[in-house]
Amino acid sequence: MTPPFRTPHALGYRTDLALRRLAGAQTEDRGDFTVIRTPDNPTFWWGNFLLLHAPPAPGSLELWLARFREAHSTARHVTFGLDTVGGEAGAAGEFEAAGFRLTRDTVLTTPATTAPERPLPSGVTMRPLETQADWDAALELRVAVNAADPHPLEEGGYRTFAAGRLAGLRRAQEAGHGACLGAFVAGQLAAGLGVYDAGGGVTRYQNVETHPAQRSRGLAGHLVHFAGGWARQNLGAQTLVIVADPEYHAQRLYERVGFRPSELQTGLERPPAGG
């Protein structure tokens, strides 16, 4: 039996959960929160979390910790999504005092992307991932991006997590729900992202990444634009959705190809001890 599912009010989480379910996640409505589980990728923080249907009330920290432990008994992380649209976070300060990080990401939308002003470098081709070699290259791209981060996650654990994420996206692609696309330079994967059907004419982007050795060439902008056209043609996309950290340069990149802010996606996360 399919677990009950409550559609989130917030567009960011609504599209998040649609894609999680396409990739094999389970959702269960518990009244004032929804449990999200990804059994084949237990270290995926935002594949194994609780989505609170309202911001946490003062004095509710221990209750929510107990609910999380009951739903995710083996998890070393703790993550809560807040189904709000304007950054409302309730008593988030009590969670921050207990080691949580409050996140507010920008949800951006557009009916169609526009081409970047900067020309696409010569010799670059863009297409969906197709072969096992393509998917292997996508994993190595993610590992390289993590390694170049100022605060990288532990390489072995990250590789396991990233492989699980890609496996779920590959299953969704093979079922016709979207695709992971790549920009290839001399046959080598230089940048990648995913675009998947979230229902109702809405398509959600995932994991826009460029190899550290290929950055500052305009590849990501062109790939985001290419993916928008691909989604309109192959998924019937009427609204394209992408989420960005407002403190990172990617939001400006997305705005340059036509996206505009529409909501804030709010969450609380506490990484495993020591990492």
GROMACS .gro file of N, CA, C and O in nm, residues 144-257:
model
  456
  144ALA      N    1   3.441   1.536  -0.709
  144ALA     CA    2   3.537   1.645  -0.732
  144ALA      C    3   3.483   1.777  -0.680
  144ALA      O    4   3.558   1.858  -0.622
  145VAL      N    5   3.354   1.802  -0.699
  145VAL     CA    6   3.293   1.926  -0.649
  145VAL      C    7   3.297   1.929  -0.497
  145VAL      O    8   3.329   2.032  -0.435
  146ASN      N    9   3.266   1.817  -0.434
  146ASN     CA   10   3.272   1.811  -0.288
  146ASN      C   11   3.414   1.836  -0.238
  146ASN      O   12   3.435   1.910  -0.141
  147ALA      N   13   3.513   1.776  -0.304
  147ALA     CA   14   3.653   1.791  -0.261
  147ALA      C   15   3.700   1.935  -0.270
  147ALA      O   16   3.785   1.979  -0.193
  148ALA      N   17   3.643   2.011  -0.366
  148ALA     CA   18   3.684   2.150  -0.385
  148ALA      C   19   3.610   2.247  -0.294
  148ALA      O   20   3.644   2.365  -0.289
  149ASP      N   21   3.509   2.198  -0.221
  149ASP     CA   22   3.432   2.283  -0.131
  149ASP      C   23   3.520   2.329  -0.015
  149ASP      O   24   3.606   2.253   0.033
  150PRO      N   25   3.503   2.453   0.031
  150PRO     CA   26   3.582   2.498   0.147
  150PRO      C   27   3.561   2.412   0.271
  150PRO      O   28   3.650   2.404   0.356
  151HIS      N   29   3.445   2.347   0.281
  151HIS     CA   30   3.416   2.259   0.395
  151HIS      C   31   3.365   2.125   0.342
  151HIS      O   32   3.246   2.093   0.355
  152PRO      N   33   3.453   2.046   0.281
  152PRO     CA   34   3.407   1.922   0.217
  152PRO      C   35   3.363   1.818   0.320
  152PRO      O   36   3.411   1.813   0.432
  153LEU      N   37   3.266   1.736   0.276
  153LEU     CA   38   3.226   1.621   0.356
  153LEU      C   39   3.329   1.510   0.338
  153LEU      O   40   3.401   1.506   0.237
  154GLU      N   41   3.334   1.420   0.434
  154GLU     CA   42   3.430   1.309   0.428
  154GLU      C   43   3.410   1.232   0.298
  154GLU      O   44   3.299   1.196   0.262
  155GLU      N   45   3.521   1.206   0.227
  155GLU     CA   46   3.513   1.159   0.088
  155GLU      C   47   3.443   1.025   0.074
  155GLU      O   48   3.357   1.007  -0.013
  156GLY      N   49   3.475   0.928   0.159
  156GLY     CA   50   3.414   0.797   0.147
  156GLY      C   51   3.264   0.800   0.170
  156GLY      O   52   3.186   0.743   0.094
  157GLY      N   53   3.224   0.868   0.277
  157GLY     CA   54   3.082   0.878   0.307
  157GLY      C   55   3.008   0.956   0.201
  157GLY      O   56   2.895   0.921   0.164
  158TYR      N   57   3.072   1.063   0.150
  158TYR     CA   58   3.007   1.142   0.047
  158TYR      C   59   2.989   1.061  -0.081
  158TYR      O   60   2.884   1.069  -0.147
  159ARG      N   61   3.089   0.983  -0.118
  159ARG     CA   62   3.079   0.901  -0.238
  159ARG      C   63   2.960   0.804  -0.228
  159ARG      O   64   2.885   0.786  -0.323
  160THR      N   65   2.944   0.743  -0.111
  160THR     CA   66   2.833   0.651  -0.092
  160THR      C   67   2.699   0.722  -0.106
  160THR      O   68   2.607   0.674  -0.173
  161PHE      N   69   2.689   0.838  -0.042
  161PHE     CA   70   2.565   0.918  -0.051
  161PHE      C   71   2.538   0.959  -0.196
  161PHE      O   72   2.426   0.943  -0.246
  162ALA      N   73   2.640   1.011  -0.265
  162ALA     CA   74   2.621   1.061  -0.401
  162ALA      C   75   2.583   0.948  -0.496
  162ALA      O   76   2.500   0.966  -0.587
  163ALA      N   77   2.642   0.831  -0.476
  163ALA     CA   78   2.607   0.717  -0.561
  163ALA      C   79   2.461   0.678  -0.542
  163ALA      O   80   2.390   0.646  -0.639
  164GLY      N   81   2.414   0.683  -0.418
  164GLY     CA   82   2.274   0.653  -0.392
  164GLY      C   83   2.180   0.754  -0.455
  164GLY      O   84   2.075   0.719  -0.511
  165ARG      N   85   2.218   0.881  -0.448
  165ARG     CA   86   2.135   0.986  -0.509
  165ARG      C   87   2.126   0.966  -0.660
  165ARG      O   88   2.018   0.974  -0.720
  166LEU      N   89   2.239   0.939  -0.722
  166LEU     CA   90   2.240   0.921  -0.867
  166LEU      C   91   2.163   0.797  -0.909
  166LEU      O   92   2.095   0.796  -1.012
  167ALA      N   93   2.171   0.692  -0.828
  167ALA     CA   94   2.097   0.570  -0.861
  167ALA      C   95   1.946   0.599  -0.862
  167ALA      O   96   1.873   0.551  -0.951
  168GLY      N   97   1.897   0.676  -0.765
  168GLY     CA   98   1.756   0.711  -0.763
  168GLY      C   99   1.716   0.797  -0.882
  168GLY      O  100   1.610   0.776  -0.943
  169LEU      N  101   1.801   0.894  -0.917
  169LEU     CA  102   1.771   0.979  -1.032
  169LEU      C  103   1.776   0.900  -1.162
  169LEU      O  104   1.696   0.924  -1.254
  170ARG      N  105   1.866   0.803  -1.169
  170ARG     CA  106   1.873   0.720  -1.290
  170ARG      C  107   1.746   0.636  -1.305
  170ARG      O  108   1.692   0.625  -1.416
  171ARG      N  109   1.697   0.580  -1.196
  171ARG     CA  110   1.572   0.504  -1.204
  171ARG      C  111   1.457   0.592  -1.251
  171ARG      O  112   1.375   0.552  -1.334
  172ALA      N  113   1.451   0.714  -1.197
  172ALA     CA  114   1.345   0.806  -1.238
  172ALA      C  115   1.359   0.844  -1.386
  172ALA      O  116   1.260   0.857  -1.457
  173GLN      N  117   1.482   0.861  -1.433
  173GLN     CA  118   1.505   0.892  -1.574
  173GLN      C  119   1.462   0.775  -1.662
  173GLN      O  120   1.394   0.795  -1.764
  174GLU      N  121   1.499   0.655  -1.624
  174GLU     CA  122   1.465   0.538  -1.706
  174GLU      C  123   1.315   0.513  -1.708
  174GLU      O  124   1.263   0.450  -1.801
  175ALA      N  125   1.243   0.564  -1.607
  175ALA     CA  126   1.098   0.553  -1.605
  175ALA      C  127   1.029   0.667  -1.680
  175ALA      O  128   0.907   0.674  -1.686
  176GLY      N  129   1.109   0.759  -1.737
  176GLY     CA  130   1.054   0.865  -1.819
  176GLY      C  131   1.012   0.990  -1.746
  176GLY      O  132   0.938   1.072  -1.801
  177HIS      N  133   1.061   1.010  -1.622
  177HIS     CA  134   1.017   1.124  -1.542
  177HIS      C  135   1.109   1.245  -1.551
  177HIS      O  136   1.084   1.345  -1.483
  178GLY      N  137   1.215   1.238  -1.630
  178GLY     CA  138   1.309   1.348  -1.639
  178GLY      C  139   1.444   1.296  -1.680
  178GLY      O  140   1.456   1.184  -1.734
  179ALA      N  141   1.548   1.374  -1.653
  179ALA     CA  142   1.681   1.330  -1.694
  179ALA      C  143   1.789   1.408  -1.620
  179ALA      O  144   1.769   1.522  -1.578
  180CYS      N  145   1.904   1.344  -1.607
  180CYS     CA  146   2.027   1.413  -1.572
  180CYS      C  147   2.096   1.450  -1.703
  180CYS      O  148   2.112   1.366  -1.791
  181LEU      N  149   2.133   1.576  -1.715
  181LEU     CA  150   2.193   1.629  -1.837
  181LEU      C  151   2.337   1.670  -1.809
  181LEU      O  152   2.370   1.709  -1.696
  182GLY      N  153   2.419   1.665  -1.911
  182GLY     CA  154   2.558   1.703  -1.894
  182GLY      C  155   2.608   1.793  -2.004
  182GLY      O  156   2.558   1.791  -2.117
  183ALA      N  157   2.707   1.876  -1.970
  183ALA     CA  158   2.785   1.951  -2.069
  183ALA      C  159   2.918   1.879  -2.082
  183ALA      O  160   2.990   1.861  -1.983
  184PHE      N  161   2.950   1.838  -2.203
  184PHE     CA  162   3.069   1.757  -2.228
  184PHE      C  163   3.171   1.839  -2.306
  184PHE      O  164   3.138   1.904  -2.406
  185VAL      N  165   3.296   1.835  -2.260
  185VAL     CA  166   3.407   1.902  -2.326
  185VAL      C  167   3.505   1.795  -2.369
  185VAL      O  168   3.557   1.720  -2.286
  186ALA      N  169   3.527   1.785  -2.500
  186ALA     CA  170   3.614   1.681  -2.555
  186ALA      C  171   3.573   1.542  -2.503
  186ALA      O  172   3.658   1.459  -2.472
  187GLY      N  173   3.443   1.521  -2.494
  187GLY     CA  174   3.392   1.392  -2.451
  187GLY      C  175   3.390   1.368  -2.303
  187GLY      O  176   3.342   1.264  -2.257
  188GLN      N  177   3.440   1.464  -2.224
  188GLN     CA  178   3.446   1.449  -2.080
  188GLN      C  179   3.337   1.533  -2.014
  188GLN      O  180   3.315   1.649  -2.053
  189LEU      N  181   3.271   1.477  -1.912
  189LEU     CA  182   3.165   1.549  -1.843
  189LEU      C  183   3.224   1.665  -1.763
  189LEU      O  184   3.304   1.644  -1.672
  190ALA      N  185   3.182   1.787  -1.795
  190ALA     CA  186   3.237   1.906  -1.730
  190ALA      C  187   3.137   1.973  -1.637
  190ALA      O  188   3.176   2.043  -1.544
  191ALA      N  189   3.008   1.954  -1.661
  191ALA     CA  190   2.904   2.012  -1.577
  191ALA      C  191   2.780   1.923  -1.588
  191ALA      O  192   2.761   1.854  -1.689
  192GLY      N  193   2.699   1.925  -1.485
  192GLY     CA  194   2.580   1.841  -1.486
  192GLY      C  195   2.468   1.899  -1.401
  192GLY      O  196   2.490   1.985  -1.316
  193LEU      N  197   2.348   1.849  -1.426
  193LEU     CA  198   2.230   1.884  -1.346
  193LEU      C  199   2.120   1.783  -1.378
  193LEU      O  200   2.131   1.703  -1.470
  194GLY      N  201   2.012   1.790  -1.300
  194GLY     CA  202   1.894   1.709  -1.328
  194GLY      C  203   1.772   1.797  -1.347
  194GLY      O  204   1.764   1.905  -1.288
  195VAL      N  205   1.677   1.753  -1.430
  195VAL     CA  206   1.546   1.817  -1.442
  195VAL      C  207   1.441   1.706  -1.441
  195VAL      O  208   1.447   1.614  -1.521
  196TYR      N  209   1.346   1.718  -1.347
  196TYR     CA  210   1.248   1.611  -1.328
  196TYR      C  211   1.108   1.668  -1.310
  196TYR      O  212   1.089   1.776  -1.253
  197ASP      N  213   1.011   1.591  -1.358
  197ASP     CA  214   0.870   1.629  -1.354
  197ASP      C  215   0.819   1.622  -1.210
  197ASP      O  216   0.822   1.516  -1.147
  198ALA      N  217   0.770   1.734  -1.159
  198ALA     CA  218   0.713   1.738  -1.024
  198ALA      C  219   0.561   1.738  -1.026
  198ALA      O  220   0.499   1.754  -0.921
  199GLY      N  221   0.499   1.722  -1.144
  199GLY     CA  222   0.355   1.716  -1.154
  199GLY      C  223   0.292   1.851  -1.185
  199GLY      O  224   0.345   1.957  -1.148
  200GLY      N  225   0.180   1.848  -1.256
  200GLY     CA  226   0.105   1.970  -1.284
  200GLY      C  227   0.178   2.070  -1.371
  200GLY      O  228   0.156   2.191  -1.359
  201GLY      N  229   0.264   2.022  -1.460
  201GLY     CA  230   0.338   2.112  -1.547
  201GLY      C  231   0.459   2.177  -1.482
  201GLY      O  232   0.521   2.267  -1.541
  202VAL      N  233   0.495   2.132  -1.362
  202VAL     CA  234   0.609   2.188  -1.288
  202VAL      C  235   0.729   2.096  -1.303
  202VAL      O  236   0.717   1.974  -1.284
  203THR      N  237   0.843   2.151  -1.335
  203THR     CA  238   0.968   2.076  -1.345
  203THR      C  239   1.069   2.134  -1.248
  203THR      O  240   1.085   2.256  -1.238
  204ARG      N  241   1.137   2.046  -1.175
  204ARG     CA  242   1.233   2.089  -1.073
  204ARG      C  243   1.375   2.052  -1.114
  204ARG      O  244   1.403   1.941  -1.158
  205TYR      N  245   1.465   2.148  -1.102
  205TYR     CA  246   1.608   2.126  -1.125
  205TYR      C  247   1.671   2.062  -1.000
  205TYR      O  248   1.625   2.082  -0.888
  206GLN      N  249   1.780   1.989  -1.024
  206GLN     CA  250   1.856   1.926  -0.916
  206GLN      C  251   2.005   1.939  -0.942
  206GLN      O  252   2.052   1.918  -1.054
  207ASN      N  253   2.081   1.974  -0.839
  207ASN     CA  254   2.226   1.958  -0.836
  207ASN      C  255   2.299   2.015  -0.958
  207ASN      O  256   2.358   1.941  -1.037
  208VAL      N  257   2.294   2.147  -0.973
  208VAL     CA  258   2.371   2.212  -1.079
  208VAL      C  259   2.517   2.219  -1.033
  208VAL      O  260   2.548   2.285  -0.934
  209GLU      N  261   2.605   2.151  -1.105
  209GLU     CA  262   2.745   2.142  -1.062
  209GLU      C  263   2.838   2.151  -1.183
  209GLU      O  264   2.808   2.098  -1.290
  210THR      N  265   2.953   2.218  -1.162
  210THR     CA  266   3.057   2.228  -1.263
  210THR      C  267   3.187   2.177  -1.204
  210THR      O  268   3.221   2.209  -1.090
  211HIS      N  269   3.261   2.099  -1.282
  211HIS     CA  270   3.390   2.049  -1.235
  211HIS      C  271   3.480   2.168  -1.202
  211HIS      O  272   3.484   2.267  -1.277
  212PRO      N  273   3.554   2.161  -1.091
  212PRO     CA  274   3.640   2.275  -1.053
  212PRO      C  275   3.735   2.319  -1.164
  212PRO      O  276   3.764   2.439  -1.176
  213ALA      N  277   3.782   2.227  -1.247
  213ALA     CA  278   3.875   2.262  -1.355
  213ALA      C  279   3.806   2.329  -1.473
  213ALA      O  280   3.874   2.380  -1.564
  214GLN      N  281   3.672   2.330  -1.476
  214GLN     CA  282   3.598   2.385  -1.590
  214GLN      C  283   3.514   2.506  -1.553
  214GLN      O  284   3.432   2.552  -1.633
  215ARG      N  285   3.536   2.562  -1.435
  215ARG     CA  286   3.455   2.675  -1.391
  215ARG      C  287   3.495   2.805  -1.461
  215ARG      O  288   3.601   2.815  -1.521
  216SER      N  289   3.404   2.902  -1.452
  216SER     CA  290   3.424   3.037  -1.508
  216SER      C  291   3.428   3.035  -1.661
  216SER      O  292   3.487   3.124  -1.723
  217ARG      N  293   3.364   2.938  -1.722
  217ARG     CA  294   3.357   2.932  -1.868
  217ARG      C  295   3.213   2.949  -1.918
  217ARG      O  296   3.189   2.946  -2.038
  218GLY      N  297   3.120   2.965  -1.825
  218GLY     CA  298   2.980   2.983  -1.864
  218GLY      C  299   2.904   2.855  -1.889
  218GLY      O  300   2.791   2.858  -1.939
  219LEU      N  301   2.963   2.740  -1.851
  219LEU     CA  302   2.898   2.612  -1.882
  219LEU      C  303   2.768   2.594  -1.805
  219LEU      O  304   2.668   2.546  -1.860
  220ALA      N  305   2.766   2.631  -1.677
  220ALA     CA  306   2.647   2.608  -1.596
  220ALA      C  307   2.528   2.687  -1.649
  220ALA      O  308   2.416   2.635  -1.658
  221GLY      N  309   2.549   2.812  -1.685
  221GLY     CA  310   2.440   2.894  -1.737
  221GLY      C  311   2.382   2.835  -1.864
  221GLY      O  312   2.259   2.830  -1.881
  222HIS      N  313   2.468   2.792  -1.954
  222HIS     CA  314   2.419   2.733  -2.078
  222HIS      C  315   2.348   2.601  -2.052
  222HIS      O  316   2.247   2.570  -2.118
  223LEU      N  317   2.397   2.523  -1.957
  223LEU     CA  318   2.333   2.395  -1.928
  223LEU      C  319   2.196   2.416  -1.863
  223LEU      O  320   2.100   2.345  -1.893
  224VAL      N  321   2.185   2.515  -1.775
  224VAL     CA  322   2.055   2.547  -1.714
  224VAL      C  323   1.955   2.588  -1.823
  224VAL      O  324   1.839   2.547  -1.822
  225HIS      N  325   2.001   2.670  -1.917
  225HIS     CA  326   1.913   2.712  -2.027
  225HIS      C  327   1.876   2.593  -2.115
  225HIS      O  328   1.758   2.574  -2.151
  226PHE      N  329   1.972   2.512  -2.150
  226PHE     CA  330   1.946   2.393  -2.232
  226PHE      C  331   1.845   2.302  -2.163
  226PHE      O  332   1.751   2.250  -2.226
  227ALA      N  333   1.862   2.284  -2.031
  227ALA     CA  334   1.772   2.196  -1.955
  227ALA      C  335   1.630   2.251  -1.955
  227ALA      O  336   1.532   2.173  -1.958
  228GLY      N  337   1.615   2.383  -1.950
  228GLY     CA  338   1.482   2.441  -1.955
  228GLY      C  339   1.409   2.408  -2.085
  228GLY      O  340   1.292   2.371  -2.085
  229GLY      N  341   1.481   2.420  -2.196
  229GLY     CA  342   1.422   2.384  -2.325
  229GLY      C  343   1.393   2.235  -2.334
  229GLY      O  344   1.288   2.194  -2.387
  230TRP      N  345   1.484   2.155  -2.282
  230TRP     CA  346   1.463   2.009  -2.283
  230TRP      C  347   1.339   1.974  -2.203
  230TRP      O  348   1.258   1.890  -2.247
  231ALA      N  349   1.320   2.037  -2.088
  231ALA     CA  350   1.205   2.007  -2.003
  231ALA      C  351   1.075   2.050  -2.068
  231ALA      O  352   0.973   1.981  -2.059
  232ARG      N  353   1.075   2.164  -2.134
  232ARG     CA  354   0.953   2.210  -2.202
  232ARG      C  355   0.917   2.114  -2.315
  232ARG      O  356   0.799   2.084  -2.337
  233GLN      N  357   1.017   2.064  -2.387
  233GLN     CA  358   0.991   1.976  -2.500
  233GLN      C  359   0.956   1.834  -2.456
  233GLN      O  360   0.866   1.771  -2.514
  234ASN      N  361   1.024   1.783  -2.354
  234ASN     CA  362   1.010   1.642  -2.319
  234ASN      C  363   0.920   1.616  -2.199
  234ASN      O  364   0.870   1.504  -2.183
  235LEU      N  365   0.899   1.716  -2.113
  235LEU     CA  366   0.817   1.697  -1.993
  235LEU      C  367   0.692   1.784  -1.993
  235LEU      O  368   0.614   1.778  -1.899
  236GLY      N  369   0.676   1.866  -2.096
  236GLY     CA  370   0.563   1.958  -2.099
  236GLY      C  371   0.569   2.063  -1.990
  236GLY      O  372   0.466   2.109  -1.940
  237ALA      N  373   0.690   2.104  -1.953
  237ALA     CA  374   0.709   2.198  -1.842
  237ALA      C  375   0.646   2.332  -1.874
  237ALA      O  376   0.666   2.390  -1.981
  238GLN      N  377   0.569   2.383  -1.777
  238GLN     CA  378   0.512   2.517  -1.785
  238GLN      C  379   0.574   2.610  -1.681
  238GLN      O  380   0.577   2.731  -1.699
  239THR      N  381   0.622   2.552  -1.572
  239THR     CA  382   0.691   2.627  -1.468
  239THR      C  383   0.819   2.552  -1.431
  239THR      O  384   0.814   2.433  -1.399
  240LEU      N  385   0.931   2.621  -1.439
  240LEU     CA  386   1.060   2.565  -1.402
  240LEU      C  387   1.095   2.616  -1.262
  240LEU      O  388   1.080   2.735  -1.234
  241VAL      N  389   1.142   2.526  -1.177
  241VAL     CA  390   1.171   2.560  -1.038
  241VAL      C  391   1.315   2.521  -1.007
  241VAL      O  392   1.360   2.410  -1.040
  242ILE      N  393   1.386   2.611  -0.940
  242ILE     CA  394   1.523   2.583  -0.898
  242ILE      C  395   1.542   2.647  -0.760
  242ILE      O  396   1.478   2.747  -0.729
  243VAL      N  397   1.626   2.588  -0.677
  243VAL     CA  398   1.648   2.637  -0.541
  243VAL      C  399   1.796   2.671  -0.524
  243VAL      O  400   1.883   2.594  -0.568
  244ALA      N  401   1.824   2.784  -0.460
  244ALA     CA  402   1.962   2.830  -0.447
  244ALA      C  403   1.988   2.888  -0.309
  244ALA      O  404   1.898   2.947  -0.247
  245ASP      N  405   2.109   2.870  -0.262
  245ASP     CA  406   2.156   2.937  -0.141
  245ASP      C  407   2.176   3.085  -0.174
  245ASP      O  408   2.256   3.118  -0.262
  246PRO      N  409   2.106   3.176  -0.106
  246PRO     CA  410   2.117   3.318  -0.142
  246PRO      C  411   2.255   3.377  -0.116
  246PRO      O  412   2.287   3.484  -0.168
  247GLU      N  413   2.337   3.309  -0.036
  247GLU     CA  414   2.471   3.358  -0.008
  247GLU      C  415   2.575   3.304  -0.106
  247GLU      O  416   2.694   3.333  -0.093
  248TYR      N  417   2.530   3.226  -0.204
  248TYR     CA  418   2.621   3.166  -0.302
  248TYR      C  419   2.592   3.229  -0.438
  248TYR      O  420   2.481   3.275  -0.466
  249HIS      N  421   2.693   3.231  -0.526
  249HIS     CA  422   2.680   3.301  -0.653
  249HIS      C  423   2.579   3.238  -0.748
  249HIS      O  424   2.536   3.302  -0.844
  250ALA      N  425   2.539   3.113  -0.724
  250ALA     CA  426   2.451   3.045  -0.819
  250ALA      C  427   2.318   3.118  -0.839
  250ALA      O  428   2.262   3.116  -0.948
  251GLN      N  429   2.265   3.181  -0.734
  251GLN     CA  430   2.137   3.250  -0.751
  251GLN      C  431   2.148   3.357  -0.859
  251GLN      O  432   2.057   3.372  -0.942
  252ARG      N  433   2.257   3.430  -0.861
  252ARG     CA  434   2.274   3.534  -0.964
  252ARG      C  435   2.281   3.471  -1.103
  252ARG      O  436   2.228   3.526  -1.200
  253LEU      N  437   2.347   3.356  -1.113
  253LEU     CA  438   2.355   3.285  -1.240
  253LEU      C  439   2.215   3.249  -1.289
  253LEU      O  440   2.181   3.269  -1.406
  254TYR      N  441   2.131   3.196  -1.198
  254TYR     CA  442   1.997   3.155  -1.239
  254TYR      C  443   1.913   3.276  -1.279
  254TYR      O  444   1.833   3.268  -1.374
  255GLU      N  445   1.931   3.387  -1.211
  255GLU     CA  446   1.854   3.506  -1.246
  255GLU      C  447   1.896   3.559  -1.383
  255GLU      O  448   1.813   3.613  -1.457
  256ARG      N  449   2.022   3.539  -1.419
  256ARG     CA  450   2.067   3.585  -1.551
  256ARG      C  451   2.003   3.506  -1.665
  256ARG      O  452   2.000   3.555  -1.778
  257VAL      N  453   1.953   3.386  -1.638
  257VAL     CA  454   1.888   3.309  -1.745
  257VAL      C  455   1.736   3.307  -1.728
  257VAL      O  456   1.667   3.224  -1.786
   0.00000   0.00000   0.00000
